[in-house]
XYZ file of C-alpha atoms in Angstrom:
445
model
C -4.150 -15.668 -37.060
C -2.548 -13.605 -39.831
C -4.818 -12.154 -42.507
C -2.445 -13.279 -45.239
C -0.693 -16.492 -46.261
C 3.102 -16.616 -46.433
C 4.538 -19.295 -48.740
C 8.010 -20.852 -48.252
C 9.487 -18.534 -50.903
C 8.139 -15.547 -48.878
C 5.490 -14.750 -51.479
C 2.441 -13.262 -49.734
C -1.057 -14.187 -50.881
C -4.011 -12.123 -49.708
C -6.927 -14.353 -48.697
C -9.902 -14.517 -51.038
C -12.712 -12.059 -50.333
C -15.965 -13.170 -51.954
C -17.754 -10.281 -53.651
C -21.384 -11.282 -53.037
C -23.547 -8.175 -53.114
C -27.001 -9.447 -54.107
C -29.565 -8.684 -51.374
C -31.475 -11.429 -49.565
C -34.774 -10.417 -51.179
C -33.267 -11.080 -54.603
C -32.118 -14.542 -53.549
C -35.605 -15.258 -52.195
C -37.161 -14.032 -55.447
C -34.904 -16.312 -57.490
C -35.899 -19.254 -55.292
C -39.572 -18.572 -56.014
C -38.899 -18.271 -59.754
C -36.986 -21.544 -59.720
C -39.749 -23.241 -57.743
C -42.222 -22.148 -60.446
C -40.114 -23.591 -63.273
C -39.281 -26.750 -61.327
C -42.961 -27.391 -60.537
C -43.813 -26.725 -64.185
C -41.125 -28.911 -65.755
C -40.612 -31.639 -63.165
C -44.176 -32.907 -63.192
C -45.198 -36.535 -63.489
C -47.126 -36.318 -66.744
C -44.862 -39.084 -67.951
C -45.582 -41.705 -70.593
C -45.328 -45.429 -69.923
C -42.339 -47.001 -71.661
C -40.774 -50.457 -71.715
C -37.254 -49.897 -72.953
C -34.406 -47.436 -73.228
C -33.516 -46.015 -76.645
C -30.408 -47.185 -78.441
C -27.329 -44.946 -78.228
C -26.625 -42.278 -80.819
C -23.375 -42.609 -82.714
C -20.767 -40.060 -81.604
C -22.367 -39.159 -78.259
C -20.584 -39.634 -74.915
C -22.428 -41.455 -72.139
C -21.994 -42.000 -68.432
C -23.355 -44.998 -66.494
C -25.166 -44.323 -63.209
C -25.934 -47.214 -60.825
C -28.227 -46.790 -57.822
C -27.916 -48.812 -54.599
C -31.121 -48.096 -52.599
C -30.174 -49.500 -49.179
C -29.087 -47.898 -45.898
C -28.572 -49.337 -42.411
C -30.210 -46.191 -40.992
C -32.394 -43.517 -42.603
C -31.477 -39.864 -41.974
C -34.454 -37.517 -41.542
C -33.074 -34.849 -43.904
C -32.182 -37.269 -46.729
C -34.623 -37.506 -49.631
C -32.846 -39.987 -51.874
C -34.475 -43.270 -52.871
C -33.523 -45.791 -50.185
C -34.836 -48.655 -48.042
C -33.700 -50.187 -44.770
C -30.983 -52.737 -45.455
C -31.865 -56.431 -45.565
C -29.000 -58.616 -46.691
C -30.999 -61.171 -48.699
C -32.814 -58.452 -50.667
C -29.613 -56.494 -51.206
C -27.730 -59.507 -52.607
C -30.613 -60.303 -54.969
C -30.618 -56.673 -56.024
C -26.921 -56.614 -56.946
C -27.404 -59.731 -59.121
C -30.288 -58.006 -60.945
C -28.249 -54.811 -61.296
C -25.498 -56.685 -63.108
C -28.078 -58.219 -65.454
C -29.464 -54.758 -66.249
C -25.950 -53.582 -67.111
C -25.731 -56.441 -69.608
C -28.992 -55.211 -71.183
C -27.454 -51.761 -71.637
C -24.452 -53.424 -73.280
C -26.756 -55.390 -75.603
C -28.388 -52.110 -76.706
C -24.959 -50.949 -77.856
C -24.020 -48.507 -75.088
C -20.414 -47.666 -74.291
C -19.567 -45.649 -71.196
C -16.533 -43.518 -70.349
C -17.372 -43.055 -66.670
C -19.413 -44.742 -63.929
C -21.040 -43.144 -60.901
C -22.495 -45.254 -58.086
C -24.941 -43.513 -55.754
C -27.442 -44.387 -53.069
C -28.585 -45.032 -50.446
C -25.326 -46.327 -49.130
C -23.403 -47.930 -51.953
C -21.054 -49.849 -49.635
C -23.669 -51.838 -47.667
C -22.141 -55.016 -49.168
C -18.570 -54.339 -50.251
C -18.113 -57.757 -51.877
C -21.194 -57.314 -54.074
C -20.182 -53.774 -54.954
C -16.694 -54.913 -55.940
C -18.176 -57.688 -58.088
C -20.518 -55.180 -59.748
C -17.723 -52.720 -60.576
C -15.583 -55.534 -62.001
C -18.548 -56.618 -64.118
C -19.101 -53.073 -65.381
C -15.444 -52.687 -66.353
C -15.580 -55.993 -68.225
C -18.734 -55.025 -70.115
C -17.593 -51.455 -70.759
C -13.781 -51.382 -71.095
C -13.873 -47.667 -72.023
C -14.724 -46.753 -68.401
C -11.813 -44.623 -67.181
C -13.163 -43.528 -63.799
C -15.477 -45.016 -61.174
C -16.939 -42.681 -58.539
C -18.697 -43.976 -55.449
C -20.319 -42.724 -52.234
C -20.119 -44.027 -48.678
C -20.878 -42.995 -45.123
C -18.157 -42.652 -42.439
C -19.142 -45.843 -40.606
C -18.284 -48.193 -43.462
C -14.742 -46.844 -43.720
C -13.868 -48.834 -40.602
C -14.961 -52.185 -42.089
C -12.070 -54.484 -43.073
C -14.108 -55.406 -46.190
C -13.851 -51.796 -47.380
C -10.344 -52.530 -48.662
C -11.865 -54.712 -51.392
C -12.664 -51.506 -53.264
C -9.009 -50.471 -53.603
C -8.068 -50.456 -57.271
C -11.721 -50.510 -58.339
C -12.963 -47.100 -57.145
C -11.075 -44.038 -58.351
C -13.065 -41.473 -56.389
C -14.721 -42.083 -53.016
C -17.093 -39.443 -51.654
C -17.613 -39.547 -47.864
C -20.845 -38.115 -46.438
C -19.471 -36.334 -43.360
C -22.044 -33.487 -43.242
C -20.310 -32.006 -40.169
C -17.446 -32.808 -37.807
C -19.242 -30.964 -35.001
C -20.656 -33.381 -32.413
C -23.518 -31.020 -31.578
C -24.671 -30.911 -35.204
C -24.206 -34.686 -35.481
C -26.338 -35.234 -32.380
C -29.069 -32.878 -33.622
C -29.246 -34.752 -36.953
C -29.229 -38.212 -35.297
C -25.855 -39.056 -36.837
C -23.733 -39.164 -33.677
C -24.871 -42.607 -32.541
C -25.179 -43.907 -36.105
C -21.784 -42.893 -37.449
C -19.633 -41.845 -34.481
C -18.052 -38.581 -33.412
C -16.451 -36.030 -35.694
C -13.038 -37.065 -34.370
C -13.712 -40.730 -35.211
C -14.860 -39.766 -38.708
C -11.713 -37.681 -39.198
C -9.492 -40.643 -38.243
C -11.397 -43.054 -40.505
C -11.065 -40.774 -43.524
C -7.373 -40.254 -42.845
C -6.881 -44.039 -42.793
C -8.929 -44.523 -45.983
C -6.989 -41.942 -48.019
C -4.421 -44.521 -49.081
C -7.129 -46.673 -50.694
C -8.345 -44.263 -53.373
C -6.703 -41.748 -55.724
C -9.429 -39.188 -54.964
C -11.209 -38.701 -51.645
C -14.061 -36.194 -51.489
C -15.358 -34.875 -48.151
C -19.050 -33.929 -48.214
C -20.136 -31.169 -45.823
C -23.552 -29.528 -45.376
C -24.180 -25.934 -44.336
C -27.469 -24.366 -43.309
C -28.155 -26.351 -40.103
C -29.774 -24.622 -37.155
C -27.133 -23.564 -34.625
C -24.325 -23.895 -37.174
C -22.422 -20.766 -36.164
C -19.585 -19.238 -38.198
C -17.205 -20.843 -35.685
C -18.681 -24.299 -36.331
C -18.549 -23.847 -40.094
C -14.953 -22.657 -39.870
C -14.048 -25.637 -37.690
C -15.674 -28.005 -40.227
C -13.756 -26.403 -43.094
C -10.503 -26.483 -41.123
C -10.990 -30.152 -40.203
C -11.687 -30.996 -43.836
C -8.617 -29.033 -44.961
C -6.410 -30.879 -42.451
C -7.393 -34.124 -44.153
C -6.065 -32.568 -47.377
C -8.538 -34.436 -49.608
C -8.454 -33.953 -53.364
C -12.007 -32.596 -53.197
C -14.396 -30.934 -50.737
C -18.109 -30.477 -51.439
C -20.238 -28.067 -49.390
C -23.949 -28.673 -49.965
C -26.661 -26.318 -48.701
C -29.297 -28.089 -46.603
C -32.258 -28.734 -48.879
C -35.875 -28.560 -47.738
C -38.402 -30.514 -49.784
C -42.096 -31.282 -49.441
C -41.295 -34.581 -47.751
C -38.704 -33.205 -45.281
C -40.401 -29.885 -44.491
C -41.845 -31.112 -41.178
C -38.628 -32.761 -40.012
C -36.190 -30.110 -41.284
C -37.736 -26.629 -41.445
C -37.767 -25.025 -38.004
C -36.077 -28.057 -36.450
C -32.855 -28.647 -38.391
C -32.678 -25.720 -40.809
C -31.078 -22.353 -40.033
C -32.994 -19.132 -40.751
C -33.098 -18.463 -44.479
C -31.022 -15.280 -44.372
C -27.915 -17.008 -43.000
C -27.163 -18.944 -46.199
C -25.424 -16.088 -48.011
C -23.046 -15.302 -45.136
C -22.227 -18.995 -44.746
C -21.533 -19.377 -48.456
C -19.308 -16.294 -48.425
C -17.332 -17.846 -45.560
C -16.930 -21.088 -47.507
C -15.611 -19.292 -50.598
C -13.208 -17.187 -48.548
C -11.809 -20.271 -46.815
C -11.522 -22.755 -49.679
C -10.650 -20.633 -52.733
C -6.867 -20.465 -52.748
C -6.539 -23.956 -51.309
C -8.802 -25.434 -54.008
C -10.122 -24.654 -57.463
C -13.880 -24.122 -57.567
C -15.420 -26.869 -59.726
C -19.048 -25.842 -59.274
C -21.207 -23.732 -56.989
C -20.447 -26.061 -54.092
C -17.610 -28.362 -55.222
C -13.882 -27.638 -54.802
C -10.940 -29.668 -56.091
C -7.159 -29.698 -56.291
C -7.387 -30.287 -60.063
C -9.814 -28.999 -62.682
C -9.868 -32.103 -64.896
C -11.378 -34.780 -62.656
C -14.946 -35.917 -62.054
C -17.042 -34.794 -59.099
C -20.544 -35.381 -57.681
C -22.437 -33.342 -60.277
C -21.732 -35.742 -63.147
C -24.546 -34.080 -65.158
C -22.131 -31.203 -65.783
C -19.524 -33.352 -67.521
C -22.033 -35.578 -69.353
C -25.094 -34.288 -71.195
C -26.331 -37.869 -71.566
C -26.369 -40.595 -68.938
C -28.095 -43.945 -68.483
C -29.234 -45.104 -65.050
C -29.564 -48.680 -63.871
C -31.185 -49.821 -60.644
C -34.428 -49.070 -58.841
C -35.235 -45.365 -58.703
C -32.537 -44.257 -61.122
C -33.002 -41.554 -63.750
C -31.611 -41.388 -67.283
C -31.398 -38.410 -69.621
C -31.119 -39.468 -73.256
C -32.058 -37.551 -76.413
C -33.728 -34.706 -74.468
C -35.900 -37.264 -72.649
C -36.029 -38.129 -68.955
C -36.424 -41.858 -68.245
C -37.437 -43.118 -64.802
C -36.803 -46.620 -63.461
C -39.358 -48.282 -61.199
C -39.090 -47.343 -57.522
C -40.509 -50.718 -56.429
C -37.930 -53.349 -55.501
C -40.479 -56.065 -56.268
C -41.222 -54.709 -59.758
C -37.525 -54.149 -60.351
C -36.718 -57.813 -59.705
C -39.709 -58.968 -61.783
C -38.781 -56.851 -64.796
C -35.146 -57.928 -64.782
C -36.144 -61.603 -64.359
C -38.358 -61.199 -67.444
C -35.405 -59.877 -69.433
C -36.745 -56.302 -69.444
C -34.977 -53.158 -68.310
C -36.361 -51.406 -65.226
C -37.483 -48.203 -66.992
C -41.187 -47.434 -66.534
C -41.779 -43.831 -67.567
C -40.455 -41.134 -69.829
C -40.922 -37.420 -70.337
C -39.623 -35.582 -73.381
C -38.582 -31.934 -73.058
C -38.884 -29.173 -75.623
C -35.810 -27.365 -76.951
C -36.399 -24.232 -74.840
C -36.699 -26.312 -71.661
C -33.484 -28.205 -72.397
C -31.627 -24.947 -73.089
C -32.864 -23.473 -69.799
C -31.589 -26.597 -68.018
C -28.187 -26.264 -69.694
C -28.129 -22.574 -68.779
C -28.704 -23.536 -65.130
C -25.838 -26.027 -65.280
C -23.593 -23.445 -66.936
C -24.289 -20.928 -64.174
C -23.753 -23.533 -61.463
C -20.525 -24.896 -62.925
C -19.082 -21.582 -64.060
C -18.859 -22.987 -67.592
C -21.431 -20.847 -69.360
C -20.396 -20.699 -73.004
C -21.884 -19.227 -76.161
C -19.984 -21.812 -78.193
C -21.658 -24.669 -76.315
C -25.135 -23.368 -77.216
C -24.077 -22.696 -80.797
C -22.580 -26.176 -81.264
C -25.306 -28.135 -79.464
C -28.473 -26.167 -80.245
C -27.461 -24.038 -83.255
C -28.641 -20.879 -81.475
C -27.265 -17.555 -80.316
C -27.365 -17.776 -76.516
C -27.936 -14.033 -76.063
C -31.124 -14.083 -78.140
C -32.362 -17.647 -77.531
C -32.361 -17.087 -73.764
C -32.647 -13.303 -73.781
C -34.572 -12.988 -70.481
C -32.228 -15.295 -68.611
C -29.083 -13.610 -69.924
C -30.418 -10.083 -69.375
C -31.516 -10.737 -65.793
C -28.194 -12.323 -64.826
C -26.258 -9.446 -66.390
C -28.449 -6.903 -64.601
C -27.611 -8.247 -61.148
C -23.911 -8.656 -61.946
C -24.039 -12.461 -61.987
C -22.277 -12.788 -65.350
C -20.017 -10.697 -67.557
C -18.250 -11.139 -70.878
C -14.760 -12.598 -70.881
C -12.516 -9.882 -72.379
C -10.126 -12.554 -73.700
C -12.713 -14.749 -75.432
C -16.105 -13.483 -76.658
C -17.518 -17.025 -76.540
C -16.850 -17.418 -72.824
C -18.901 -15.875 -70.033
C -17.464 -15.202 -66.580
C -19.690 -16.225 -63.693
C -18.996 -13.779 -60.849
C -19.336 -14.419 -57.109
C -22.890 -13.080 -57.363
C -23.410 -15.599 -60.154
C -21.990 -18.410 -58.055
C -24.471 -17.537 -55.321
C -27.348 -17.503 -57.810
C -26.147 -20.710 -59.455
C -26.061 -22.403 -56.066
C -29.615 -21.232 -55.294
C -30.916 -22.399 -58.667
C -29.274 -25.809 -58.384
C -30.516 -26.208 -54.813
C -34.088 -25.610 -55.950
C -33.637 -27.935 -58.937
C -32.400 -30.758 -56.702
C -35.227 -30.078 -54.245
C -37.631 -30.436 -57.166
C -36.045 -33.764 -58.131
C -36.429 -34.893 -54.524
C -40.113 -34.002 -54.671
C -40.419 -36.166 -57.800
C -38.809 -39.042 -55.925
C -41.269 -38.564 -53.071
C -44.221 -38.720 -55.465
C -42.871 -41.871 -57.102
C -42.310 -43.532 -53.717
C -45.712 -42.544 -52.319
C -47.713 -45.384 -54.000
C -45.285 -48.071 -52.782
C -46.833 -50.702 -50.535
C -44.964 -52.862 -48.014
C -44.550 -55.619 -50.598
C -42.707 -53.181 -52.887
C -39.956 -52.539 -50.329
């Protein structure tokens, strides 16, 4: 294969060469630092609460809806989910629509909706009814994003979502049958070839298709990663997301040493991903790539500082406060039947903690901006977060934009560090979910 790309007009483009020079020990050190801050800030010293706050005039909000059901449970997945039972799922969707009405009654207006799980498409008719209800309640919604697994793409009922979902994210993880077998996905969801064909057929249903891949599996050689990236590129989706495999307290036994690759391989794999996808796609975040820069993607927290979650196990971030909905299906139904929202706990964060969180998101998204911190926190970023800025500059993760003093360029080293930080943050959130699920009894499921 040629080392350069020749376009129809004979213009030659040299392939991207990621300039990642940080040593492995530095990546490991950053992981430990992030684990310290995550353990410190994502603790469960929450306060009992009965209701969400009212919206603040002038703020933009996104609506998140959680569907906590799956037909099968993957060993490496840490999201809030239960084994699917149709009667419980149908009751749940009815309650979810009632909770949306409660958000409307509080005065919320939403510009975007993200539906996550679990598997959101376990009941396509209920999902379609729920999206229609949301669009009726909140006519400002311009985009609906949703997740699904490859198996549901083959259902005839899946076509009900055409015209309702603008962006469908497909959890492929890998097209390699060996990786699929090792992760118990081969029998559950079919071969990589079958998944490829299902996605190709589903492309006509949605304006945006996103293909989710995971790197960092044991035995995932450079050849396998390249084959996965090539297969994804052949589908020509609008977006490709490449998540690193995340190890949490609850998946450590099932993932580390059994499914996870040695720690030192992550940097080489990430470099390979950047070299393959940059040029075909714009980089939207540390692990998301898209054909356009102005469309939503999985990390909705980047586009929206404030979001309200409905459904069991959902999180909301409003007015510098984290709100947590009950993880018990039984309590969820009881609270909604009583005319109460499902929120149970809250934790308010101090200004410094919120700024550190926004700094993390800026590094991860490549949108680190002095103007953002000045406008939103009335601070000088360089002094307010002096240690964070100085350390990232010292390792060549960020540099000043020569064309705009307010903008900060996140380098390839910075992308690597942003990916590591976000990985540890999400692992910390997964540990919170595990702690909230731990007290659940059989009657709560």
